[in-house]
mmCIF file with all atom_site columns, C-alpha atoms in Angstrom:
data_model
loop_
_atom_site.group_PDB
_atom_site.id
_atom_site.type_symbol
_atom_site.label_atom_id
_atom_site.label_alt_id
_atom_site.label_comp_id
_atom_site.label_asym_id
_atom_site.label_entity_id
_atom_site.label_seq_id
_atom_site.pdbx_PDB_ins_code
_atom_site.Cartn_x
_atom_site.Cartn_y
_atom_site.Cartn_z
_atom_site.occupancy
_atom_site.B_iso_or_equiv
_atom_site.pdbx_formal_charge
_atom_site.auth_seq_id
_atom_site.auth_comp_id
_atom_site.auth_asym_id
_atom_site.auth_atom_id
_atom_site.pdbx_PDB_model_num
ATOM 1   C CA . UNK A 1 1   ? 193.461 211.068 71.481 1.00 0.00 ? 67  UNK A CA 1
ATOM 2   C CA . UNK A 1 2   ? 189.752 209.840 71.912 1.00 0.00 ? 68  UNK A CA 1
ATOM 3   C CA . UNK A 1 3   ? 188.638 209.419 75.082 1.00 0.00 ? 69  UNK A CA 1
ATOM 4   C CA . UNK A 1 4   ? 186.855 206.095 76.136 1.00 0.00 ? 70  UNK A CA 1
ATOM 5   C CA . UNK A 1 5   ? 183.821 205.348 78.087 1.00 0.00 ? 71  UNK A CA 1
ATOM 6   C CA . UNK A 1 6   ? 182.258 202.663 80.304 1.00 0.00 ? 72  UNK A CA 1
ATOM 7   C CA . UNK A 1 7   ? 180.711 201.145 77.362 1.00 0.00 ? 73  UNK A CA 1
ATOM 8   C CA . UNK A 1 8   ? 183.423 201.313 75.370 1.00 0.00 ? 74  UNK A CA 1
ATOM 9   C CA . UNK A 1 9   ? 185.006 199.097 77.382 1.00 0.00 ? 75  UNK A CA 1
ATOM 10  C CA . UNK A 1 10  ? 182.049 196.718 77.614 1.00 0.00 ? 76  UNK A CA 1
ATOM 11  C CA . UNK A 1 11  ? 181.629 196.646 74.392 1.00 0.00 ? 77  UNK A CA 1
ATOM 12  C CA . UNK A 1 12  ? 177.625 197.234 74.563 1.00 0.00 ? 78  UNK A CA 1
ATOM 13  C CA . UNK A 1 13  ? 175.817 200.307 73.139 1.00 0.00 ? 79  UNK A CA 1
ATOM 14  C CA . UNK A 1 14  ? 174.797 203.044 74.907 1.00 0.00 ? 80  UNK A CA 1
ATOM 15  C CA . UNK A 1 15  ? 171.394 203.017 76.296 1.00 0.00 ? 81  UNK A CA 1
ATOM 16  C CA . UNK A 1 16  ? 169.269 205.045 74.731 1.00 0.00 ? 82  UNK A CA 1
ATOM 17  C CA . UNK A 1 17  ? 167.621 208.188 76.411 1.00 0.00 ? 83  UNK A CA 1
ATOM 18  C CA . UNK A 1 18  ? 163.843 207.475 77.351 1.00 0.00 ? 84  UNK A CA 1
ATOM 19  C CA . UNK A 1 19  ? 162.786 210.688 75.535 1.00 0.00 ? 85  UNK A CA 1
ATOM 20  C CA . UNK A 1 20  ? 164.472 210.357 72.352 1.00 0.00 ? 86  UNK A CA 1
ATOM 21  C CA . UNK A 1 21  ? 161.789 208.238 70.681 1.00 0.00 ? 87  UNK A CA 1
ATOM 22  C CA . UNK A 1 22  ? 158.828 209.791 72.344 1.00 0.00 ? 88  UNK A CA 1
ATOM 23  C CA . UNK A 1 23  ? 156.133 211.952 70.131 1.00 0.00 ? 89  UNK A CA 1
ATOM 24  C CA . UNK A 1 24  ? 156.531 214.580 72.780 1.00 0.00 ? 90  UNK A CA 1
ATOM 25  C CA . UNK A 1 25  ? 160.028 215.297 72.101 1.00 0.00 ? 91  UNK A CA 1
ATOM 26  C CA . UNK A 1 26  ? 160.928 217.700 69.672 1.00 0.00 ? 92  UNK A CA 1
ATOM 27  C CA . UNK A 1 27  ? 164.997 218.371 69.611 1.00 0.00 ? 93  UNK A CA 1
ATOM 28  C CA . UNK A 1 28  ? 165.684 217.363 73.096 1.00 0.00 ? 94  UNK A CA 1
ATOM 29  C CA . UNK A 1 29  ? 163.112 219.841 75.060 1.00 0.00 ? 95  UNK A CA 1
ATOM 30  C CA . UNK A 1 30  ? 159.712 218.334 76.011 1.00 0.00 ? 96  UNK A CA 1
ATOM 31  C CA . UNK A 1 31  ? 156.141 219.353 74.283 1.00 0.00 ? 97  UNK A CA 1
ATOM 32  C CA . UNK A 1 32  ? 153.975 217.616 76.492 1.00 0.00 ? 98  UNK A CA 1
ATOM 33  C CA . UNK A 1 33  ? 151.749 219.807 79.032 1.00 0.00 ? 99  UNK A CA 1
ATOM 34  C CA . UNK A 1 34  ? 147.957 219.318 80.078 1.00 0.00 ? 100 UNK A CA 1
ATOM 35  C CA . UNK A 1 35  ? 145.991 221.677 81.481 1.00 0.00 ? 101 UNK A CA 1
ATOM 36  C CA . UNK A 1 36  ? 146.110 222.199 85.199 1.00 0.00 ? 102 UNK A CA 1
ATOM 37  C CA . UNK A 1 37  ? 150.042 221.801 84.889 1.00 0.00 ? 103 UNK A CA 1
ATOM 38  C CA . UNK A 1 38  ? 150.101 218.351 84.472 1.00 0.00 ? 104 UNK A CA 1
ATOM 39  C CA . UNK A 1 39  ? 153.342 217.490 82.954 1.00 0.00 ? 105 UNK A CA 1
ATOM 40  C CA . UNK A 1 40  ? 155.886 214.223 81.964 1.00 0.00 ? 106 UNK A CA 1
ATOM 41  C CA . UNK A 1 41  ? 158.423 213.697 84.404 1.00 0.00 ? 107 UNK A CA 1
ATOM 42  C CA . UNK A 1 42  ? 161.116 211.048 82.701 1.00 0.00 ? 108 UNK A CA 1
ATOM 43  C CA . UNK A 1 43  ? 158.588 209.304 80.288 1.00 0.00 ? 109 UNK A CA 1
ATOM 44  C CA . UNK A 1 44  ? 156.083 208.568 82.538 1.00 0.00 ? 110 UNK A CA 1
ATOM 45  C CA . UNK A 1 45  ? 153.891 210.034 79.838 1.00 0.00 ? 111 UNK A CA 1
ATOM 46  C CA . UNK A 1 46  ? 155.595 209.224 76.560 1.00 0.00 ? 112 UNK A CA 1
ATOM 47  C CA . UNK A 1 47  ? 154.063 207.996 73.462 1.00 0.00 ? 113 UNK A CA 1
ATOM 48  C CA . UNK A 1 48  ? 156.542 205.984 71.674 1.00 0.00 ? 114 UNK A CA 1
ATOM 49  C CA . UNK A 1 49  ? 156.996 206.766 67.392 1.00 0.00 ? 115 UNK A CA 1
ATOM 50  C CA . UNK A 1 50  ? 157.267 203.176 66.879 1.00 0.00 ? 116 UNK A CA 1
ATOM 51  C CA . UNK A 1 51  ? 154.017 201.970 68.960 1.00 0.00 ? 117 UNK A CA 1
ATOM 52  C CA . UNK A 1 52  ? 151.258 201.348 66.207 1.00 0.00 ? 118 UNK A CA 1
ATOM 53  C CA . UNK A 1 53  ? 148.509 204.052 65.685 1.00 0.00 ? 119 UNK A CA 1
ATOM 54  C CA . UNK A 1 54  ? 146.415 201.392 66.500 1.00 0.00 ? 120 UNK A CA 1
ATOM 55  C CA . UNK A 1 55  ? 147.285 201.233 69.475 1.00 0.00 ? 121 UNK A CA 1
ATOM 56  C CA . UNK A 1 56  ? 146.963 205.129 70.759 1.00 0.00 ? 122 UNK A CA 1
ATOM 57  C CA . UNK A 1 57  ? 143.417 205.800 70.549 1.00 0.00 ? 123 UNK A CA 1
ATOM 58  C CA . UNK A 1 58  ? 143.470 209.706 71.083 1.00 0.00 ? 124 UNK A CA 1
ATOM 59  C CA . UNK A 1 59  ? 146.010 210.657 69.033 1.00 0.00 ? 125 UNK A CA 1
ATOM 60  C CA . UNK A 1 60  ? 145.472 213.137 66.077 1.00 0.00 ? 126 UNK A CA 1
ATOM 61  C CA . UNK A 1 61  ? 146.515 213.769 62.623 1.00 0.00 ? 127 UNK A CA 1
ATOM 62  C CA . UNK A 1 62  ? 147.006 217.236 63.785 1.00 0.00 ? 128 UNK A CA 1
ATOM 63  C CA . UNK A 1 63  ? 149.718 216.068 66.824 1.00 0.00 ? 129 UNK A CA 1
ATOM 64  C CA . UNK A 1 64  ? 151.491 213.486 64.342 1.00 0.00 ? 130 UNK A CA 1
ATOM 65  C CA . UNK A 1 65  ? 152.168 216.628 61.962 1.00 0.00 ? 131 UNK A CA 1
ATOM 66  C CA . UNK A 1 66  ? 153.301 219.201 64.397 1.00 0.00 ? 132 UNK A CA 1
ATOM 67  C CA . UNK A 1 67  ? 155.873 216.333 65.713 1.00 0.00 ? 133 UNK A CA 1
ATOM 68  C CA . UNK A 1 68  ? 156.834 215.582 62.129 1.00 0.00 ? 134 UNK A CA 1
ATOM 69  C CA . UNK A 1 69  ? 156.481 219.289 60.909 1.00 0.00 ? 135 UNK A CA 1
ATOM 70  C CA . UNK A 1 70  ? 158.856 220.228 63.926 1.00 0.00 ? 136 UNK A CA 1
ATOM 71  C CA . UNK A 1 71  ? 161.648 217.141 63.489 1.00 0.00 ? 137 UNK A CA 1
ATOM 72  C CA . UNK A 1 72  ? 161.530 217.794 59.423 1.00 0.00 ? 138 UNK A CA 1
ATOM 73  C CA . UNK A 1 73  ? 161.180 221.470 59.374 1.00 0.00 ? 139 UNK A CA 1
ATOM 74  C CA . UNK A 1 74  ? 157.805 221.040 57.058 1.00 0.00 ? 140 UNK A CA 1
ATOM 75  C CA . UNK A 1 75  ? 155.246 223.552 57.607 1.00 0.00 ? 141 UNK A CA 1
ATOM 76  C CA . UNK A 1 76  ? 151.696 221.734 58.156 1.00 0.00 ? 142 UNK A CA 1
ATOM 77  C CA . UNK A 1 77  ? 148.217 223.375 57.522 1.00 0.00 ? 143 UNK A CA 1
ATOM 78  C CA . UNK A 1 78  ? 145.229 221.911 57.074 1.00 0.00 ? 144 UNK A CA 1
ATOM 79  C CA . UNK A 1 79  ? 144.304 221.151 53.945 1.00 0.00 ? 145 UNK A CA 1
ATOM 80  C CA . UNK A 1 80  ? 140.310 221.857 54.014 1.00 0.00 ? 146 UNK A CA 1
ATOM 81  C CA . UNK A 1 81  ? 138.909 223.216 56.694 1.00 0.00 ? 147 UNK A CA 1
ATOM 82  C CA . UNK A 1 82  ? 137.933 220.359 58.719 1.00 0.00 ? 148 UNK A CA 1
ATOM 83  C CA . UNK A 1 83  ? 138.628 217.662 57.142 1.00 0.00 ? 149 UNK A CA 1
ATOM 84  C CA . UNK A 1 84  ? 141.408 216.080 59.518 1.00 0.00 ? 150 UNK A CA 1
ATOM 85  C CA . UNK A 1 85  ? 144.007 216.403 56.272 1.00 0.00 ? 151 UNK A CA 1
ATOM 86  C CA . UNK A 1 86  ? 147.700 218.494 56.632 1.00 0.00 ? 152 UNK A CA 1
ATOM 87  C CA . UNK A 1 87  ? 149.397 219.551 53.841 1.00 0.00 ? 153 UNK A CA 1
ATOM 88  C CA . UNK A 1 88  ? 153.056 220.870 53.959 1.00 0.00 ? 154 UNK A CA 1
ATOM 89  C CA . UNK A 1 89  ? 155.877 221.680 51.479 1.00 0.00 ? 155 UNK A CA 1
ATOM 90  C CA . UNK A 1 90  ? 159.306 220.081 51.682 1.00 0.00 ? 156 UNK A CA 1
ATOM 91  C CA . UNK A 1 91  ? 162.333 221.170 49.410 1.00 0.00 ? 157 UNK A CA 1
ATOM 92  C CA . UNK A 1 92  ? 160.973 218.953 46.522 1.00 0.00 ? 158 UNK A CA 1
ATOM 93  C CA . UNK A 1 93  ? 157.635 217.634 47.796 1.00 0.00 ? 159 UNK A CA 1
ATOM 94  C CA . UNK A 1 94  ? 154.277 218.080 48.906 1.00 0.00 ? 160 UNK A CA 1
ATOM 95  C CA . UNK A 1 95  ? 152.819 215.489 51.736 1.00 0.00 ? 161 UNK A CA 1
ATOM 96  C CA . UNK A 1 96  ? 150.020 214.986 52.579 1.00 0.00 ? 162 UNK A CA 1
ATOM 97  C CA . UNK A 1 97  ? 149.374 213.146 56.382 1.00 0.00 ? 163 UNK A CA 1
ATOM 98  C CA . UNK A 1 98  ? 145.769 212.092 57.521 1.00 0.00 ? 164 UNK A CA 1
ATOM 99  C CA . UNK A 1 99  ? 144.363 208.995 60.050 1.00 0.00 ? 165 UNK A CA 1
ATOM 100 C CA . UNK A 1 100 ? 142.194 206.732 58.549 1.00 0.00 ? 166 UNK A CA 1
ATOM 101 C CA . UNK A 1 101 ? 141.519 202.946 58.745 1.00 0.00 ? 167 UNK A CA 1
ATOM 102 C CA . UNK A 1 102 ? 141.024 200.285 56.841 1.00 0.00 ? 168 UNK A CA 1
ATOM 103 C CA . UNK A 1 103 ? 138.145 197.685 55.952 1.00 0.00 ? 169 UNK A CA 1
ATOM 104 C CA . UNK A 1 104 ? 137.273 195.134 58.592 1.00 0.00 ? 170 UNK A CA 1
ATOM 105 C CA . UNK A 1 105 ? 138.216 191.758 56.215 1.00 0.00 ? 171 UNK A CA 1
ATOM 106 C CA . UNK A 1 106 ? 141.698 194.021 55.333 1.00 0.00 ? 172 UNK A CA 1
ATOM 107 C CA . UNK A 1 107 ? 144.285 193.897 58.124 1.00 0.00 ? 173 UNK A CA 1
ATOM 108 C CA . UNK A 1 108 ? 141.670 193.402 60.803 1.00 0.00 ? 174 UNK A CA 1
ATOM 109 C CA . UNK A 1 109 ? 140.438 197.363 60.333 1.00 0.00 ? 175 UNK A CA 1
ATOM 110 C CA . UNK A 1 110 ? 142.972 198.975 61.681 1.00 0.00 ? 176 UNK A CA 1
ATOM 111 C CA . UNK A 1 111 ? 143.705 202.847 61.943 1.00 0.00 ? 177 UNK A CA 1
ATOM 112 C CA . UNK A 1 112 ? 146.822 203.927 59.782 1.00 0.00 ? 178 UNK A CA 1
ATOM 113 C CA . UNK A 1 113 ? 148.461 206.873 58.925 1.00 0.00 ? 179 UNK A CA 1
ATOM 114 C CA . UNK A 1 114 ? 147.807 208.127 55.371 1.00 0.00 ? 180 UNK A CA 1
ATOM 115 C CA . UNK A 1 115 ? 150.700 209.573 53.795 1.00 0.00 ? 181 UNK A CA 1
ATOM 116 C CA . UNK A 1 116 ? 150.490 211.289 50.085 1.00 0.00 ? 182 UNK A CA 1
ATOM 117 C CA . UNK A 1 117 ? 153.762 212.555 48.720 1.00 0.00 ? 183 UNK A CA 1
ATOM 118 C CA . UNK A 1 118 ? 153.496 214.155 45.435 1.00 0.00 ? 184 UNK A CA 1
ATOM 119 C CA . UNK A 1 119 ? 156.355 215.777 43.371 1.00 0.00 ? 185 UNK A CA 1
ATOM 120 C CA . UNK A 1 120 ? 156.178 219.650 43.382 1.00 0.00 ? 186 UNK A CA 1
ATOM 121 C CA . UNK A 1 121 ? 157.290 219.532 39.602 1.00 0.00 ? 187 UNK A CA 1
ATOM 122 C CA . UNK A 1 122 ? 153.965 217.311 39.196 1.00 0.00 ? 188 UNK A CA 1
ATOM 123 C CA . UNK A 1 123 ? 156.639 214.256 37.877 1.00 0.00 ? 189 UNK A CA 1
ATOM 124 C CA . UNK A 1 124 ? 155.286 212.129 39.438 1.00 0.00 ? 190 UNK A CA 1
ATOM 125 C CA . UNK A 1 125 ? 153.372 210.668 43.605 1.00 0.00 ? 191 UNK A CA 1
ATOM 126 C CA . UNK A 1 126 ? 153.456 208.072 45.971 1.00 0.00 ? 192 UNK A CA 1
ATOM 127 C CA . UNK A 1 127 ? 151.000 207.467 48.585 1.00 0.00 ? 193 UNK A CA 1
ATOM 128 C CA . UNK A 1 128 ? 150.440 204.167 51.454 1.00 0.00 ? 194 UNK A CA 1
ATOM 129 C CA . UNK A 1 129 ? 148.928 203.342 54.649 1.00 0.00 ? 195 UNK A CA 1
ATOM 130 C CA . UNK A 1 130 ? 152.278 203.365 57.269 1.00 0.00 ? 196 UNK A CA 1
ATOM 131 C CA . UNK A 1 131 ? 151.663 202.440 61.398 1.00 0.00 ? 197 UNK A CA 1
ATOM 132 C CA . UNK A 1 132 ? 154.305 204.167 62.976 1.00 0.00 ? 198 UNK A CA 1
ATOM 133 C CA . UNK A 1 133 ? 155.425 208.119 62.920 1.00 0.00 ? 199 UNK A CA 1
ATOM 134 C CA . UNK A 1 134 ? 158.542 206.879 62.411 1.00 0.00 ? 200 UNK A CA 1
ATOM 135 C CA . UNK A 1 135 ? 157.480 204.819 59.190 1.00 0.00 ? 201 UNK A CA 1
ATOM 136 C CA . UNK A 1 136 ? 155.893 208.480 58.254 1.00 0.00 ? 202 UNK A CA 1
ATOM 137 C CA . UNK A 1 137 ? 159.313 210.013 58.771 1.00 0.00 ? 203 UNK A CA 1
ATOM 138 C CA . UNK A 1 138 ? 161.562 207.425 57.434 1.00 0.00 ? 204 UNK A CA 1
ATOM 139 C CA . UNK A 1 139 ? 159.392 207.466 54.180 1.00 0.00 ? 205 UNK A CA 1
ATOM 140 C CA . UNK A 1 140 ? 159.202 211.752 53.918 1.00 0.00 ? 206 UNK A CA 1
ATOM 141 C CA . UNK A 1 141 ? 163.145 211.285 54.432 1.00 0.00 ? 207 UNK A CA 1
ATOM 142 C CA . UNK A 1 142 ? 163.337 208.915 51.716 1.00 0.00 ? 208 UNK A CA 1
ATOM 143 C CA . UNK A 1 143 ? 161.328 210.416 49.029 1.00 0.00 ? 209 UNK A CA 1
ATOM 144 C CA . UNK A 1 144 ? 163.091 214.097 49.625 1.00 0.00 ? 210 UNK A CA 1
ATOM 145 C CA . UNK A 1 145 ? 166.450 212.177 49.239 1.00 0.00 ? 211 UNK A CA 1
ATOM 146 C CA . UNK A 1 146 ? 165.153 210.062 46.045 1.00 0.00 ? 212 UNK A CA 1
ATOM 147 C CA . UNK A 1 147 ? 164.269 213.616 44.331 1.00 0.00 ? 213 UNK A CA 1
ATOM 148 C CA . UNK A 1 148 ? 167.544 215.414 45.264 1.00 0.00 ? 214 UNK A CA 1
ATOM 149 C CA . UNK A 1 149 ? 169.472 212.440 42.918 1.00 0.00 ? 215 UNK A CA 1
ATOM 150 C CA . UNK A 1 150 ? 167.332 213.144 39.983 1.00 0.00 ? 216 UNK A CA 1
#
């Protein structure tokens, strides 16, 4: 016998924790600390996945890789030395994530995140301009799962 709950009965979803989507959270335990123990007490400091790059000014290739690196299990390094690019292996992939932006006349200049996914059995790549982390991670998810049919 299953056991019902409030919104069960109200036939609504459940609402969703205010840390689940935040870049901070990596499997349910919080990441985010600033020096002079500064730290988020129930999102007052979260940085939503789906908020547009554009619209976080300090954040980092290197952050956007350790929360992706952490949620995927992918191992990022950078690529050069000091050229803002990480590079990690997945099952059937390498990716590639880096900020850049694009032309003033193309999509108002905008920052994106650069993604480059390339076949480890050199078959074949893919790379695009996506806004969100969780366009980043939806893609990575996508192209690991279109290579384990093949």
């Amino acid at each position: 016998m299953e056991q019902l709950d409030l919104f069960d009965l109200l036939d609504v979803q459940a609402p969703e924790f205010i840390c689940d989507t935040c870049l901070f959270d990596i499997n349910g335990c919080c990441s985010f600390s600033k020096p002079g123990g500064r730290y988020c007490t129930l999102g007052d400091s979260k940085i939503d996945i789906n908020t547009p790059v554009d619209q976080m000014p300090r954040i980092t290739a290197k952050r956007i890789a350790d929360y992706i690196g952490k949620k995927l299990k992918i191992d990022f390094h950078e690529k050069y030395r000091g050229d803002g690019r990480l590079t990690g292996k997945t099952k059937n992939n390498t990716v590639d994530i880096y900020l850049d932006q694009y032309p003033e006349d193309v999509f108002n200049g905008e920052k994106f995140i650069g993604v480059c996914i390339d076949r480890r059995d050199k078959l074949g790549g893919f790379g695009c301009g996506c806004s969100t982390v969780k366009e980043v991670i939806d893609l990575i998810q996508k192209k690991e799962a279109d290579n384990e049919i093949r």
